[in-house]
Amino acid sequence: MELPPRLRQAVDSALEGVALSDLAKSVEALSQRYRNEVRDGRLHLADEKSALAYLATRLPATYAATRACLAAVAEALPRFAPSTALDVGAGPGAALWAAAACWPDLSDVVLLEASPVIRAWGERLSASAGPAQIAWREADIRGPLPDIPPRDLVTLAYVLDELAPEERDQLVDRLWKLTAGLLVIVEPGTPKGWQRILAARDRLLAAGAHSAAPCPHGATCPLAAPDWCHFSARVARSRIHRLAKNAELPWEDEKFIYLAATRMPVSPSGARVLAPPQSASGRVSLKLCASDGAATQRLVTRKEGAAFKAARRTDWGDVFGA
């Protein structure tokens, strides 16, 4: 997946003239903070160097993961057409661009971000994002959020990992109160990220939410460690992205996990594919999370005709069957 052309052009312009050696050092330092889930009281994106490192390497991945999540939600809720949105911990606005690409009628978006540096970049980059009304506001997610009426769509992407457990619970509760239609939370696709999503999911289901995606049910997650639920989005790397990470491949795979909680009743349309399908001659093996709350392994053979053709077209994260 690639960034929208207008966003790609804006990012390329932002990185013009930046010394590659300095950028590579900033990228490595930022990656270390994210990988180690550092919580030292400082913002990850506290200065211009870290902000540019994020634009070069993390923005494409965050956009790709969030876009994939929202596409799955749009498939699960075909009648959902948000006109208002709230993005919390917005960074430079990846979720804004992803939501605008998924729902072109989105017209009014509020973005909350604590870092003045990355918020300034977000304002510059979002000038051509699409929605007619885009408002950036300063807000520390650890404290009270601004007084905002409930929004059709609320997003929180790659933020929970920056908070202590009690802070996560408080934030999830506050965001659910601000959700008129749908709340989408995205986290890194690691075992720890999955555990954070499970905790948020339990809290939201207890508050009366319905699971729109990826879970096709509201039961307890059927997976147990060392297994965990996650998905993957292929991210196109620009030239400077590759150079900043000292990488050769023109792409990378971003692993992520998410939940979509809605106030609207949901009718399960099938089972979620939990791993890359395993194909052999005349057969496809699918790891599925079913609507009854069970995790199953489904072997689909050529003898099953239409089901076999559907299985061959199915990818990791898709819905399979009826």
PDB file of C-alpha atoms in Angstrom:
ATOM      1  CA  MET A   1       0.000   0.000   0.000  1.00  0.00           C
ATOM      2  CA  GLU A   2       1.232   3.478  -0.866  1.00  0.00           C
ATOM      3  CA  LEU A   3       0.515   6.860   0.655  1.00  0.00           C
ATOM      4  CA  PRO A   4      -2.093   8.938  -1.220  1.00  0.00           C
ATOM      5  CA  PRO A   5      -0.283  10.883  -3.978  1.00  0.00           C
ATOM      6  CA  ARG A   6      -0.870  14.308  -2.409  1.00  0.00           C
ATOM      7  CA  LEU A   7       0.422  13.114   0.951  1.00  0.00           C
ATOM      8  CA  ARG A   8       3.408  11.399  -0.659  1.00  0.00           C
ATOM      9  CA  GLN A   9       4.326  14.618  -2.469  1.00  0.00           C
ATOM     10  CA  ALA A  10       4.000  16.659   0.713  1.00  0.00           C
ATOM     11  CA  VAL A  11       6.202  14.244   2.670  1.00  0.00           C
ATOM     12  CA  ASP A  12       8.828  14.210  -0.081  1.00  0.00           C
ATOM     13  CA  SER A  13       8.887  18.011  -0.022  1.00  0.00           C
ATOM     14  CA  ALA A  14       9.263  18.011   3.782  1.00  0.00           C
ATOM     15  CA  LEU A  15      12.307  15.743   3.545  1.00  0.00           C
ATOM     16  CA  GLU A  16      14.064  17.665   0.787  1.00  0.00           C
ATOM     17  CA  GLY A  17      17.513  18.790   1.844  1.00  0.00           C
ATOM     18  CA  VAL A  18      17.583  16.694   5.026  1.00  0.00           C
ATOM     19  CA  ALA A  19      21.015  15.091   5.546  1.00  0.00           C
ATOM     20  CA  LEU A  20      20.593  11.345   5.102  1.00  0.00           C
ATOM     21  CA  SER A  21      23.098  10.466   7.826  1.00  0.00           C
ATOM     22  CA  ASP A  22      21.232  12.612  10.362  1.00  0.00           C
ATOM     23  CA  LEU A  23      17.894  11.167   9.265  1.00  0.00           C
ATOM     24  CA  ALA A  24      19.160   7.584   9.593  1.00  0.00           C
ATOM     25  CA  LYS A  25      20.353   8.254  13.167  1.00  0.00           C
ATOM     26  CA  SER A  26      17.001   9.793  14.086  1.00  0.00           C
ATOM     27  CA  VAL A  27      15.132   6.873  12.515  1.00  0.00           C
ATOM     28  CA  GLU A  28      17.151   4.367  14.560  1.00  0.00           C
ATOM     29  CA  ALA A  29      16.641   6.326  17.790  1.00  0.00           C
ATOM     30  CA  LEU A  30      12.901   6.578  17.186  1.00  0.00           C
ATOM     31  CA  SER A  31      12.656   2.888  16.296  1.00  0.00           C
ATOM     32  CA  GLN A  32      14.404   1.984  19.543  1.00  0.00           C
ATOM     33  CA  ARG A  33      11.891   4.003  21.554  1.00  0.00           C
ATOM     34  CA  TYR A  34       8.970   2.306  19.826  1.00  0.00           C
ATOM     35  CA  ARG A  35      10.435  -1.205  19.992  1.00  0.00           C
ATOM     36  CA  ASN A  36      11.267  -0.874  23.674  1.00  0.00           C
ATOM     37  CA  GLU A  37       7.936   0.840  24.446  1.00  0.00           C
ATOM     38  CA  VAL A  38       9.814   3.539  26.358  1.00  0.00           C
ATOM     39  CA  ARG A  39       7.712   5.505  28.851  1.00  0.00           C
ATOM     40  CA  ASP A  40      10.048   8.102  30.358  1.00  0.00           C
ATOM     41  CA  GLY A  41       7.680  11.059  30.435  1.00  0.00           C
ATOM     42  CA  ARG A  42       8.992  12.480  27.137  1.00  0.00           C
ATOM     43  CA  LEU A  43       7.044  12.576  23.903  1.00  0.00           C
ATOM     44  CA  HIS A  44       8.347  10.240  21.206  1.00  0.00           C
ATOM     45  CA  LEU A  45       8.045  13.078  18.686  1.00  0.00           C
ATOM     46  CA  ALA A  46       9.425  15.919  20.760  1.00  0.00           C
ATOM     47  CA  ASP A  47      11.694  17.629  18.233  1.00  0.00           C
ATOM     48  CA  GLU A  48      12.138  18.273  14.529  1.00  0.00           C
ATOM     49  CA  LYS A  49      14.566  15.380  13.992  1.00  0.00           C
ATOM     50  CA  SER A  50      12.211  12.758  15.438  1.00  0.00           C
ATOM     51  CA  ALA A  51       9.280  14.281  13.533  1.00  0.00           C
ATOM     52  CA  LEU A  52      11.103  14.011  10.201  1.00  0.00           C
ATOM     53  CA  ALA A  53      12.170  10.457  11.034  1.00  0.00           C
ATOM     54  CA  TYR A  54       8.517   9.606  11.646  1.00  0.00           C
ATOM     55  CA  LEU A  55       7.427  11.172   8.342  1.00  0.00           C
ATOM     56  CA  ALA A  56      10.067   9.211   6.456  1.00  0.00           C
ATOM     57  CA  THR A  57       9.475   5.743   7.913  1.00  0.00           C
ATOM     58  CA  ARG A  58       6.555   5.448  10.342  1.00  0.00           C
ATOM     59  CA  LEU A  59       3.881   7.524   8.611  1.00  0.00           C
ATOM     60  CA  PRO A  60       3.645   5.134   5.608  1.00  0.00           C
ATOM     61  CA  ALA A  61       3.327   2.115   7.917  1.00  0.00           C
ATOM     62  CA  THR A  62       0.797   3.746  10.233  1.00  0.00           C
ATOM     63  CA  TYR A  63      -1.276   4.865   7.259  1.00  0.00           C
ATOM     64  CA  ALA A  64      -1.209   1.398   5.679  1.00  0.00           C
ATOM     65  CA  ALA A  65      -2.257  -0.373   8.883  1.00  0.00           C
ATOM     66  CA  THR A  66      -5.020   2.115   9.692  1.00  0.00           C
ATOM     67  CA  ARG A  67      -6.291   2.089   6.117  1.00  0.00           C
ATOM     68  CA  ALA A  68      -6.477  -1.714   6.178  1.00  0.00           C
ATOM     69  CA  CYS A  69      -8.409  -1.621   9.465  1.00  0.00           C
ATOM     70  CA  LEU A  70     -10.913   0.942   8.212  1.00  0.00           C
ATOM     71  CA  ALA A  71     -11.405  -0.979   4.962  1.00  0.00           C
ATOM     72  CA  ALA A  72     -12.313  -4.084   6.980  1.00  0.00           C
ATOM     73  CA  VAL A  73     -14.750  -2.022   9.034  1.00  0.00           C
ATOM     74  CA  ALA A  74     -16.348  -0.528   5.915  1.00  0.00           C
ATOM     75  CA  GLU A  75     -16.885  -4.057   4.612  1.00  0.00           C
ATOM     76  CA  ALA A  76     -18.454  -5.165   7.905  1.00  0.00           C
ATOM     77  CA  LEU A  77     -20.643  -2.030   8.181  1.00  0.00           C
ATOM     78  CA  PRO A  78     -21.571  -1.108   4.590  1.00  0.00           C
ATOM     79  CA  ARG A  79     -24.223   1.376   5.728  1.00  0.00           C
ATOM     80  CA  PHE A  80     -21.876   3.271   8.026  1.00  0.00           C
ATOM     81  CA  ALA A  81     -21.089   6.627   6.408  1.00  0.00           C
ATOM     82  CA  PRO A  82     -19.485   8.998   8.940  1.00  0.00           C
ATOM     83  CA  SER A  83     -19.521  12.734   8.381  1.00  0.00           C
ATOM     84  CA  THR A  84     -17.711  13.665  11.628  1.00  0.00           C
ATOM     85  CA  ALA A  85     -14.565  12.166  13.099  1.00  0.00           C
ATOM     86  CA  LEU A  86     -12.167  12.517  16.033  1.00  0.00           C
ATOM     87  CA  ASP A  87      -8.579  11.241  15.958  1.00  0.00           C
ATOM     88  CA  VAL A  88      -6.780  11.125  19.310  1.00  0.00           C
ATOM     89  CA  GLY A  89      -2.987  11.081  19.499  1.00  0.00           C
ATOM     90  CA  ALA A  90      -3.104  12.005  15.832  1.00  0.00           C
ATOM     91  CA  GLY A  91       0.611  12.406  15.123  1.00  0.00           C
ATOM     92  CA  PRO A  92       0.893  13.908  11.622  1.00  0.00           C
ATOM     93  CA  GLY A  93      -2.611  12.738  10.660  1.00  0.00           C
ATOM     94  CA  ALA A  94      -2.274   9.238   9.200  1.00  0.00           C
ATOM     95  CA  ALA A  95      -5.735   8.211  10.431  1.00  0.00           C
ATOM     96  CA  LEU A  96      -7.264  11.343   8.888  1.00  0.00           C
ATOM     97  CA  TRP A  97      -5.933  10.417   5.451  1.00  0.00           C
ATOM     98  CA  ALA A  98      -6.984   6.781   5.896  1.00  0.00           C
ATOM     99  CA  ALA A  99     -10.524   7.719   6.954  1.00  0.00           C
ATOM    100  CA  ALA A 100     -10.899  10.244   4.125  1.00  0.00           C
ATOM    101  CA  ALA A 101      -9.810   7.595   1.605  1.00  0.00           C
ATOM    102  CA  CYS A 102     -12.323   5.122   3.024  1.00  0.00           C
ATOM    103  CA  TRP A 103     -15.262   7.522   3.464  1.00  0.00           C
ATOM    104  CA  PRO A 104     -15.063  10.412   0.952  1.00  0.00           C
ATOM    105  CA  ASP A 105     -18.117  12.109   2.491  1.00  0.00           C
ATOM    106  CA  LEU A 106     -16.244  12.740   5.740  1.00  0.00           C
ATOM    107  CA  SER A 107     -16.519  16.498   6.206  1.00  0.00           C
ATOM    108  CA  ASP A 108     -15.627  17.494   9.777  1.00  0.00           C
ATOM    109  CA  VAL A 109     -12.551  16.129  11.570  1.00  0.00           C
ATOM    110  CA  VAL A 110     -10.979  17.092  14.908  1.00  0.00           C
ATOM    111  CA  LEU A 111      -7.438  15.899  15.616  1.00  0.00           C
ATOM    112  CA  LEU A 112      -5.860  15.923  19.093  1.00  0.00           C
ATOM    113  CA  GLU A 113      -2.075  15.844  19.450  1.00  0.00           C
ATOM    114  CA  ALA A 114       0.235  16.814  22.324  1.00  0.00           C
ATOM    115  CA  SER A 115       3.473  17.372  20.402  1.00  0.00           C
ATOM    116  CA  PRO A 116       3.669  20.907  18.946  1.00  0.00           C
ATOM    117  CA  VAL A 117       6.260  19.788  16.384  1.00  0.00           C
ATOM    118  CA  ILE A 118       4.365  16.877  14.848  1.00  0.00           C
ATOM    119  CA  ARG A 119       1.062  18.757  15.180  1.00  0.00           C
ATOM    120  CA  ALA A 120       2.519  21.567  13.054  1.00  0.00           C
ATOM    121  CA  TRP A 121       3.566  19.044  10.429  1.00  0.00           C
ATOM    122  CA  GLY A 122       0.123  17.453  10.560  1.00  0.00           C
ATOM    123  CA  GLU A 123      -1.518  20.813   9.881  1.00  0.00           C
ATOM    124  CA  ARG A 124       0.723  21.363   6.873  1.00  0.00           C
ATOM    125  CA  LEU A 125       0.238  17.869   5.460  1.00  0.00           C
ATOM    126  CA  SER A 126      -3.537  17.756   5.978  1.00  0.00           C
ATOM    127  CA  ALA A 127      -4.271  20.916   4.009  1.00  0.00           C
ATOM    128  CA  SER A 128      -5.292  18.798   1.005  1.00  0.00           C
ATOM    129  CA  ALA A 129      -6.608  15.718   2.815  1.00  0.00           C
ATOM    130  CA  GLY A 130     -10.215  16.146   1.656  1.00  0.00           C
ATOM    131  CA  PRO A 131     -12.584  16.975   4.533  1.00  0.00           C
ATOM    132  CA  ALA A 132     -13.836  20.561   4.346  1.00  0.00           C
ATOM    133  CA  GLN A 133     -13.317  21.221   8.052  1.00  0.00           C
ATOM    134  CA  ILE A 134     -10.132  20.019   9.781  1.00  0.00           C
ATOM    135  CA  ALA A 135      -9.302  21.302  13.271  1.00  0.00           C
ATOM    136  CA  TRP A 136      -6.045  20.500  15.063  1.00  0.00           C
ATOM    137  CA  ARG A 137      -6.056  20.941  18.843  1.00  0.00           C
ATOM    138  CA  GLU A 138      -3.464  20.484  21.553  1.00  0.00           C
ATOM    139  CA  ALA A 139      -4.369  17.768  24.060  1.00  0.00           C
ATOM    140  CA  ASP A 140      -2.486  15.474  26.425  1.00  0.00           C
ATOM    141  CA  ILE A 141      -4.226  12.089  26.321  1.00  0.00           C
ATOM    142  CA  ARG A 142      -3.208  11.476  29.945  1.00  0.00           C
ATOM    143  CA  GLY A 143      -5.421  14.349  31.087  1.00  0.00           C
ATOM    144  CA  PRO A 144      -8.949  15.565  30.394  1.00  0.00           C
ATOM    145  CA  LEU A 145      -9.804  15.786  26.711  1.00  0.00           C
ATOM    146  CA  PRO A 146     -11.295  18.974  25.232  1.00  0.00           C
ATOM    147  CA  ASP A 147     -15.050  19.378  25.387  1.00  0.00           C
ATOM    148  CA  ILE A 148     -16.098  17.812  22.072  1.00  0.00           C
ATOM    149  CA  PRO A 149     -19.565  16.523  21.111  1.00  0.00           C
ATOM    150  CA  PRO A 150     -19.712  12.803  20.235  1.00  0.00           C
ATOM    151  CA  ARG A 151     -18.420  12.020  16.743  1.00  0.00           C
ATOM    152  CA  ASP A 152     -19.526   9.420  14.217  1.00  0.00           C
ATOM    153  CA  LEU A 153     -16.015   7.959  13.989  1.00  0.00           C
ATOM    154  CA  VAL A 154     -13.327   7.983  16.689  1.00  0.00           C
ATOM    155  CA  THR A 155      -9.820   6.633  16.029  1.00  0.00           C
ATOM    156  CA  LEU A 156      -6.849   5.887  18.268  1.00  0.00           C
ATOM    157  CA  ALA A 157      -3.854   4.528  16.334  1.00  0.00           C
ATOM    158  CA  TYR A 158      -0.595   3.383  17.941  1.00  0.00           C
ATOM    159  CA  VAL A 159      -1.225   5.240  21.203  1.00  0.00           C
ATOM    160  CA  LEU A 160      -2.124   2.733  23.946  1.00  0.00           C
ATOM    161  CA  ASP A 161       1.440   1.407  24.006  1.00  0.00           C
ATOM    162  CA  GLU A 162       2.575   4.818  25.295  1.00  0.00           C
ATOM    163  CA  LEU A 163       0.347   4.637  28.400  1.00  0.00           C
ATOM    164  CA  ALA A 164       0.330   2.813  31.716  1.00  0.00           C
ATOM    165  CA  PRO A 165      -2.512   0.260  32.122  1.00  0.00           C
ATOM    166  CA  GLU A 166      -4.704   2.489  34.310  1.00  0.00           C
ATOM    167  CA  GLU A 167      -4.265   5.371  31.859  1.00  0.00           C
ATOM    168  CA  ARG A 168      -5.319   3.109  28.983  1.00  0.00           C
ATOM    169  CA  ASP A 169      -8.539   2.133  30.746  1.00  0.00           C
ATOM    170  CA  GLN A 170      -9.421   5.754  31.471  1.00  0.00           C
ATOM    171  CA  LEU A 171      -8.731   6.801  27.886  1.00  0.00           C
ATOM    172  CA  VAL A 172     -10.806   3.968  26.405  1.00  0.00           C
ATOM    173  CA  ASP A 173     -13.718   4.925  28.656  1.00  0.00           C
ATOM    174  CA  ARG A 174     -13.479   8.585  27.624  1.00  0.00           C
ATOM    175  CA  LEU A 175     -13.279   7.741  23.934  1.00  0.00           C
ATOM    176  CA  TRP A 176     -16.310   5.460  24.109  1.00  0.00           C
ATOM    177  CA  LYS A 177     -18.322   8.342  25.586  1.00  0.00           C
ATOM    178  CA  LEU A 178     -17.227  10.460  22.612  1.00  0.00           C
ATOM    179  CA  THR A 179     -18.252   7.765  20.115  1.00  0.00           C
ATOM    180  CA  ALA A 180     -21.609   8.218  18.423  1.00  0.00           C
ATOM    181  CA  GLY A 181     -21.079   5.380  15.953  1.00  0.00           C
ATOM    182  CA  LEU A 182     -17.726   3.618  15.745  1.00  0.00           C
ATOM    183  CA  LEU A 183     -14.481   3.494  17.755  1.00  0.00           C
ATOM    184  CA  VAL A 184     -11.400   2.016  16.057  1.00  0.00           C
ATOM    185  CA  ILE A 185      -8.217   1.293  18.042  1.00  0.00           C
ATOM    186  CA  VAL A 186      -5.020   0.152  16.295  1.00  0.00           C
ATOM    187  CA  GLU A 187      -1.890  -1.213  17.992  1.00  0.00           C
ATOM    188  CA  PRO A 188       1.382  -2.849  16.893  1.00  0.00           C
ATOM    189  CA  GLY A 189       0.878  -6.497  15.963  1.00  0.00           C
ATOM    190  CA  THR A 190       2.939  -7.865  18.830  1.00  0.00           C
ATOM    191  CA  PRO A 191       1.840 -10.120  21.704  1.00  0.00           C
ATOM    192  CA  LYS A 192       1.845  -7.051  23.974  1.00  0.00           C
ATOM    193  CA  GLY A 193      -0.190  -5.057  21.438  1.00  0.00           C
ATOM    194  CA  TRP A 194      -2.708  -7.908  21.248  1.00  0.00           C
ATOM    195  CA  GLN A 195      -3.019  -7.963  25.035  1.00  0.00           C
ATOM    196  CA  ARG A 196      -3.713  -4.217  25.066  1.00  0.00           C
ATOM    197  CA  ILE A 197      -6.401  -4.674  22.419  1.00  0.00           C
ATOM    198  CA  LEU A 198      -7.960  -7.552  24.375  1.00  0.00           C
ATOM    199  CA  ALA A 199      -8.135  -5.406  27.519  1.00  0.00           C
ATOM    200  CA  ALA A 200      -9.783  -2.552  25.604  1.00  0.00           C
ATOM    201  CA  ARG A 201     -12.148  -4.997  23.875  1.00  0.00           C
ATOM    202  CA  ASP A 202     -13.284  -6.519  27.184  1.00  0.00           C
ATOM    203  CA  ARG A 203     -13.898  -3.060  28.584  1.00  0.00           C
ATOM    204  CA  LEU A 204     -15.908  -1.907  25.563  1.00  0.00           C
ATOM    205  CA  LEU A 205     -18.017  -5.069  25.332  1.00  0.00           C
ATOM    206  CA  ALA A 206     -18.838  -4.712  29.033  1.00  0.00           C
ATOM    207  CA  ALA A 207     -19.986  -1.156  28.270  1.00  0.00           C
ATOM    208  CA  GLY A 208     -22.438  -2.443  25.648  1.00  0.00           C
ATOM    209  CA  ALA A 209     -20.375  -2.143  22.481  1.00  0.00           C
ATOM    210  CA  HIS A 210     -20.683  -4.550  19.552  1.00  0.00           C
ATOM    211  CA  SER A 211     -17.638  -5.958  17.754  1.00  0.00           C
ATOM    212  CA  ALA A 212     -17.595  -4.909  14.089  1.00  0.00           C
ATOM    213  CA  ALA A 213     -14.098  -6.201  13.231  1.00  0.00           C
ATOM    214  CA  PRO A 214     -11.878  -8.131  13.268  1.00  0.00           C
ATOM    215  CA  CYS A 215     -13.710 -10.359  15.767  1.00  0.00           C
ATOM    216  CA  PRO A 216     -16.900 -11.826  14.239  1.00  0.00           C
ATOM    217  CA  HIS A 217     -18.290 -12.378  17.755  1.00  0.00           C
ATOM    218  CA  GLY A 218     -18.470 -10.876  21.236  1.00  0.00           C
ATOM    219  CA  ALA A 219     -17.161 -13.952  23.040  1.00  0.00           C
ATOM    220  CA  THR A 220     -13.805 -14.414  24.755  1.00  0.00           C
ATOM    221  CA  CYS A 221     -10.885 -14.510  22.325  1.00  0.00           C
ATOM    222  CA  PRO A 222     -10.231 -18.188  21.479  1.00  0.00           C
ATOM    223  CA  LEU A 223      -6.471 -17.734  21.057  1.00  0.00           C
ATOM    224  CA  ALA A 224      -4.013 -18.324  23.863  1.00  0.00           C
ATOM    225  CA  ALA A 225      -0.333 -17.463  24.228  1.00  0.00           C
ATOM    226  CA  PRO A 226       2.117 -18.108  22.684  1.00  0.00           C
ATOM    227  CA  ASP A 227      -0.309 -17.649  19.780  1.00  0.00           C
ATOM    228  CA  TRP A 228      -1.755 -14.173  19.249  1.00  0.00           C
ATOM    229  CA  CYS A 229      -4.046 -12.367  16.824  1.00  0.00           C
ATOM    230  CA  HIS A 230      -2.505  -9.908  14.375  1.00  0.00           C
ATOM    231  CA  PHE A 231      -2.553  -8.933  10.718  1.00  0.00           C
ATOM    232  CA  SER A 232      -0.182  -7.489   8.134  1.00  0.00           C
ATOM    233  CA  ALA A 233      -0.134  -4.667   5.588  1.00  0.00           C
ATOM    234  CA  ARG A 234       2.496  -4.390   2.870  1.00  0.00           C
ATOM    235  CA  VAL A 235       3.978  -0.891   2.825  1.00  0.00           C
ATOM    236  CA  ALA A 236       5.635   0.640  -0.227  1.00  0.00           C
ATOM    237  CA  ARG A 237       8.984   2.237   0.638  1.00  0.00           C
ATOM    238  CA  SER A 238      10.067   5.428  -1.070  1.00  0.00           C
ATOM    239  CA  ARG A 239      13.728   5.894  -1.966  1.00  0.00           C
ATOM    240  CA  ILE A 240      14.435   7.991   1.126  1.00  0.00           C
ATOM    241  CA  HIS A 241      12.517   5.485   3.271  1.00  0.00           C
ATOM    242  CA  ARG A 242      14.852   2.712   2.089  1.00  0.00           C
ATOM    243  CA  LEU A 243      17.982   4.797   2.541  1.00  0.00           C
ATOM    244  CA  ALA A 244      16.975   6.019   6.008  1.00  0.00           C
ATOM    245  CA  LYS A 245      16.513   2.419   7.165  1.00  0.00           C
ATOM    246  CA  ASN A 246      19.479   1.051   5.185  1.00  0.00           C
ATOM    247  CA  ALA A 247      17.030  -1.345   3.523  1.00  0.00           C
ATOM    248  CA  GLU A 248      17.152  -2.926   0.080  1.00  0.00           C
ATOM    249  CA  LEU A 249      13.592  -4.113  -0.491  1.00  0.00           C
ATOM    250  CA  PRO A 250      11.090  -1.601  -1.943  1.00  0.00           C
ATOM    251  CA  TRP A 251       8.523  -2.717   0.620  1.00  0.00           C
ATOM    252  CA  GLU A 252       8.088  -3.799   4.245  1.00  0.00           C
ATOM    253  CA  ASP A 253       5.341  -5.612   6.122  1.00  0.00           C
ATOM    254  CA  GLU A 254       3.680  -3.740   8.967  1.00  0.00           C
ATOM    255  CA  LYS A 255       2.172  -6.067  11.570  1.00  0.00           C
ATOM    256  CA  PHE A 256      -0.804  -4.661  13.461  1.00  0.00           C
ATOM    257  CA  ILE A 257      -3.825  -5.578  15.555  1.00  0.00           C
ATOM    258  CA  TYR A 258      -7.024  -3.602  15.970  1.00  0.00           C
ATOM    259  CA  LEU A 259     -10.557  -3.520  17.252  1.00  0.00           C
ATOM    260  CA  ALA A 260     -13.637  -1.795  15.906  1.00  0.00           C
ATOM    261  CA  ALA A 261     -16.384  -1.252  18.502  1.00  0.00           C
ATOM    262  CA  THR A 262     -19.734   0.104  17.435  1.00  0.00           C
ATOM    263  CA  ARG A 263     -23.018   1.185  18.960  1.00  0.00           C
ATOM    264  CA  MET A 264     -24.808  -0.381  15.985  1.00  0.00           C
ATOM    265  CA  PRO A 265     -25.906  -4.046  15.996  1.00  0.00           C
ATOM    266  CA  VAL A 266     -23.687  -6.202  13.785  1.00  0.00           C
ATOM    267  CA  SER A 267     -24.645  -9.300  11.814  1.00  0.00           C
ATOM    268  CA  PRO A 268     -21.594 -11.592  11.370  1.00  0.00           C
ATOM    269  CA  SER A 269     -20.932 -12.235   7.678  1.00  0.00           C
ATOM    270  CA  GLY A 270     -18.401 -15.034   8.065  1.00  0.00           C
ATOM    271  CA  ALA A 271     -15.168 -16.050   9.757  1.00  0.00           C
ATOM    272  CA  ARG A 272     -12.005 -13.939   9.964  1.00  0.00           C
ATOM    273  CA  VAL A 273      -8.836 -15.373   8.428  1.00  0.00           C
ATOM    274  CA  LEU A 274      -6.194 -15.245  11.181  1.00  0.00           C
ATOM    275  CA  ALA A 275      -3.057 -16.225   9.258  1.00  0.00           C
ATOM    276  CA  PRO A 276      -1.724 -16.394   5.704  1.00  0.00           C
ATOM    277  CA  PRO A 277      -3.641 -19.139   3.851  1.00  0.00           C
ATOM    278  CA  GLN A 278      -1.618 -22.273   3.149  1.00  0.00           C
ATOM    279  CA  SER A 279      -2.162 -23.451  -0.416  1.00  0.00           C
ATOM    280  CA  ALA A 280      -1.226 -26.736  -2.070  1.00  0.00           C
ATOM    281  CA  SER A 281      -2.430 -28.570  -5.148  1.00  0.00           C
ATOM    282  CA  GLY A 282      -6.215 -28.763  -4.934  1.00  0.00           C
ATOM    283  CA  ARG A 283      -6.479 -27.518  -1.361  1.00  0.00           C
ATOM    284  CA  VAL A 284      -6.305 -24.420   0.823  1.00  0.00           C
ATOM    285  CA  SER A 285      -5.918 -24.472   4.606  1.00  0.00           C
ATOM    286  CA  LEU A 286      -7.395 -21.512   6.514  1.00  0.00           C
ATOM    287  CA  LYS A 287      -7.004 -20.571  10.151  1.00  0.00           C
ATOM    288  CA  LEU A 288     -10.321 -18.974  11.087  1.00  0.00           C
ATOM    289  CA  CYS A 289     -12.009 -17.135  13.937  1.00  0.00           C
ATOM    290  CA  ALA A 290     -15.675 -18.115  13.617  1.00  0.00           C
ATOM    291  CA  SER A 291     -18.843 -16.276  14.591  1.00  0.00           C
ATOM    292  CA  ASP A 292     -19.470 -18.794  17.402  1.00  0.00           C
ATOM    293  CA  GLY A 293     -16.248 -17.676  19.110  1.00  0.00           C
ATOM    294  CA  ALA A 294     -14.129 -20.687  18.148  1.00  0.00           C
ATOM    295  CA  ALA A 295     -10.777 -20.748  16.365  1.00  0.00           C
ATOM    296  CA  THR A 296     -10.720 -23.468  13.732  1.00  0.00           C
ATOM    297  CA  GLN A 297      -8.566 -24.836  10.922  1.00  0.00           C
ATOM    298  CA  ARG A 298     -10.608 -25.237   7.734  1.00  0.00           C
ATOM    299  CA  LEU A 299      -9.333 -27.369   4.846  1.00  0.00           C
ATOM    300  CA  VAL A 300     -11.048 -26.390   1.617  1.00  0.00           C
ATOM    301  CA  THR A 301     -10.567 -28.755  -1.323  1.00  0.00           C
ATOM    302  CA  ARG A 302     -11.184 -28.484  -5.042  1.00  0.00           C
ATOM    303  CA  LYS A 303     -14.241 -30.726  -4.623  1.00  0.00           C
ATOM    304  CA  GLU A 304     -16.020 -27.856  -2.839  1.00  0.00           C
ATOM    305  CA  GLY A 305     -16.221 -25.818  -6.034  1.00  0.00           C
ATOM    306  CA  ALA A 306     -17.233 -22.249  -5.209  1.00  0.00           C
ATOM    307  CA  ALA A 307     -15.848 -22.450  -1.668  1.00  0.00           C
ATOM    308  CA  PHE A 308     -12.469 -23.546  -3.048  1.00  0.00           C
ATOM    309  CA  LYS A 309     -12.387 -20.660  -5.533  1.00  0.00           C
ATOM    310  CA  ALA A 310     -13.260 -18.247  -2.729  1.00  0.00           C
ATOM    311  CA  ALA A 311     -10.557 -19.728  -0.493  1.00  0.00           C
ATOM    312  CA  ARG A 312      -7.921 -19.251  -3.196  1.00  0.00           C
ATOM    313  CA  ARG A 313      -8.849 -15.557  -3.409  1.00  0.00           C
ATOM    314  CA  THR A 314      -8.865 -15.109   0.366  1.00  0.00           C
ATOM    315  CA  ASP A 315      -6.015 -13.337   2.128  1.00  0.00           C
ATOM    316  CA  TRP A 316      -4.883 -12.889   5.720  1.00  0.00           C
ATOM    317  CA  GLY A 317      -7.389 -10.654   7.516  1.00  0.00           C
ATOM    318  CA  ASP A 318     -10.248 -11.243   5.066  1.00  0.00           C
ATOM    319  CA  VAL A 319     -13.689 -12.631   5.897  1.00  0.00           C
ATOM    320  CA  PHE A 320     -14.353 -16.130   4.568  1.00  0.00           C
ATOM    321  CA  GLY A 321     -17.653 -17.944   4.195  1.00  0.00           C
ATOM    322  CA  ALA A 322     -21.155 -17.127   5.301  1.00  0.00           C
TER     323      ALA A 322
END
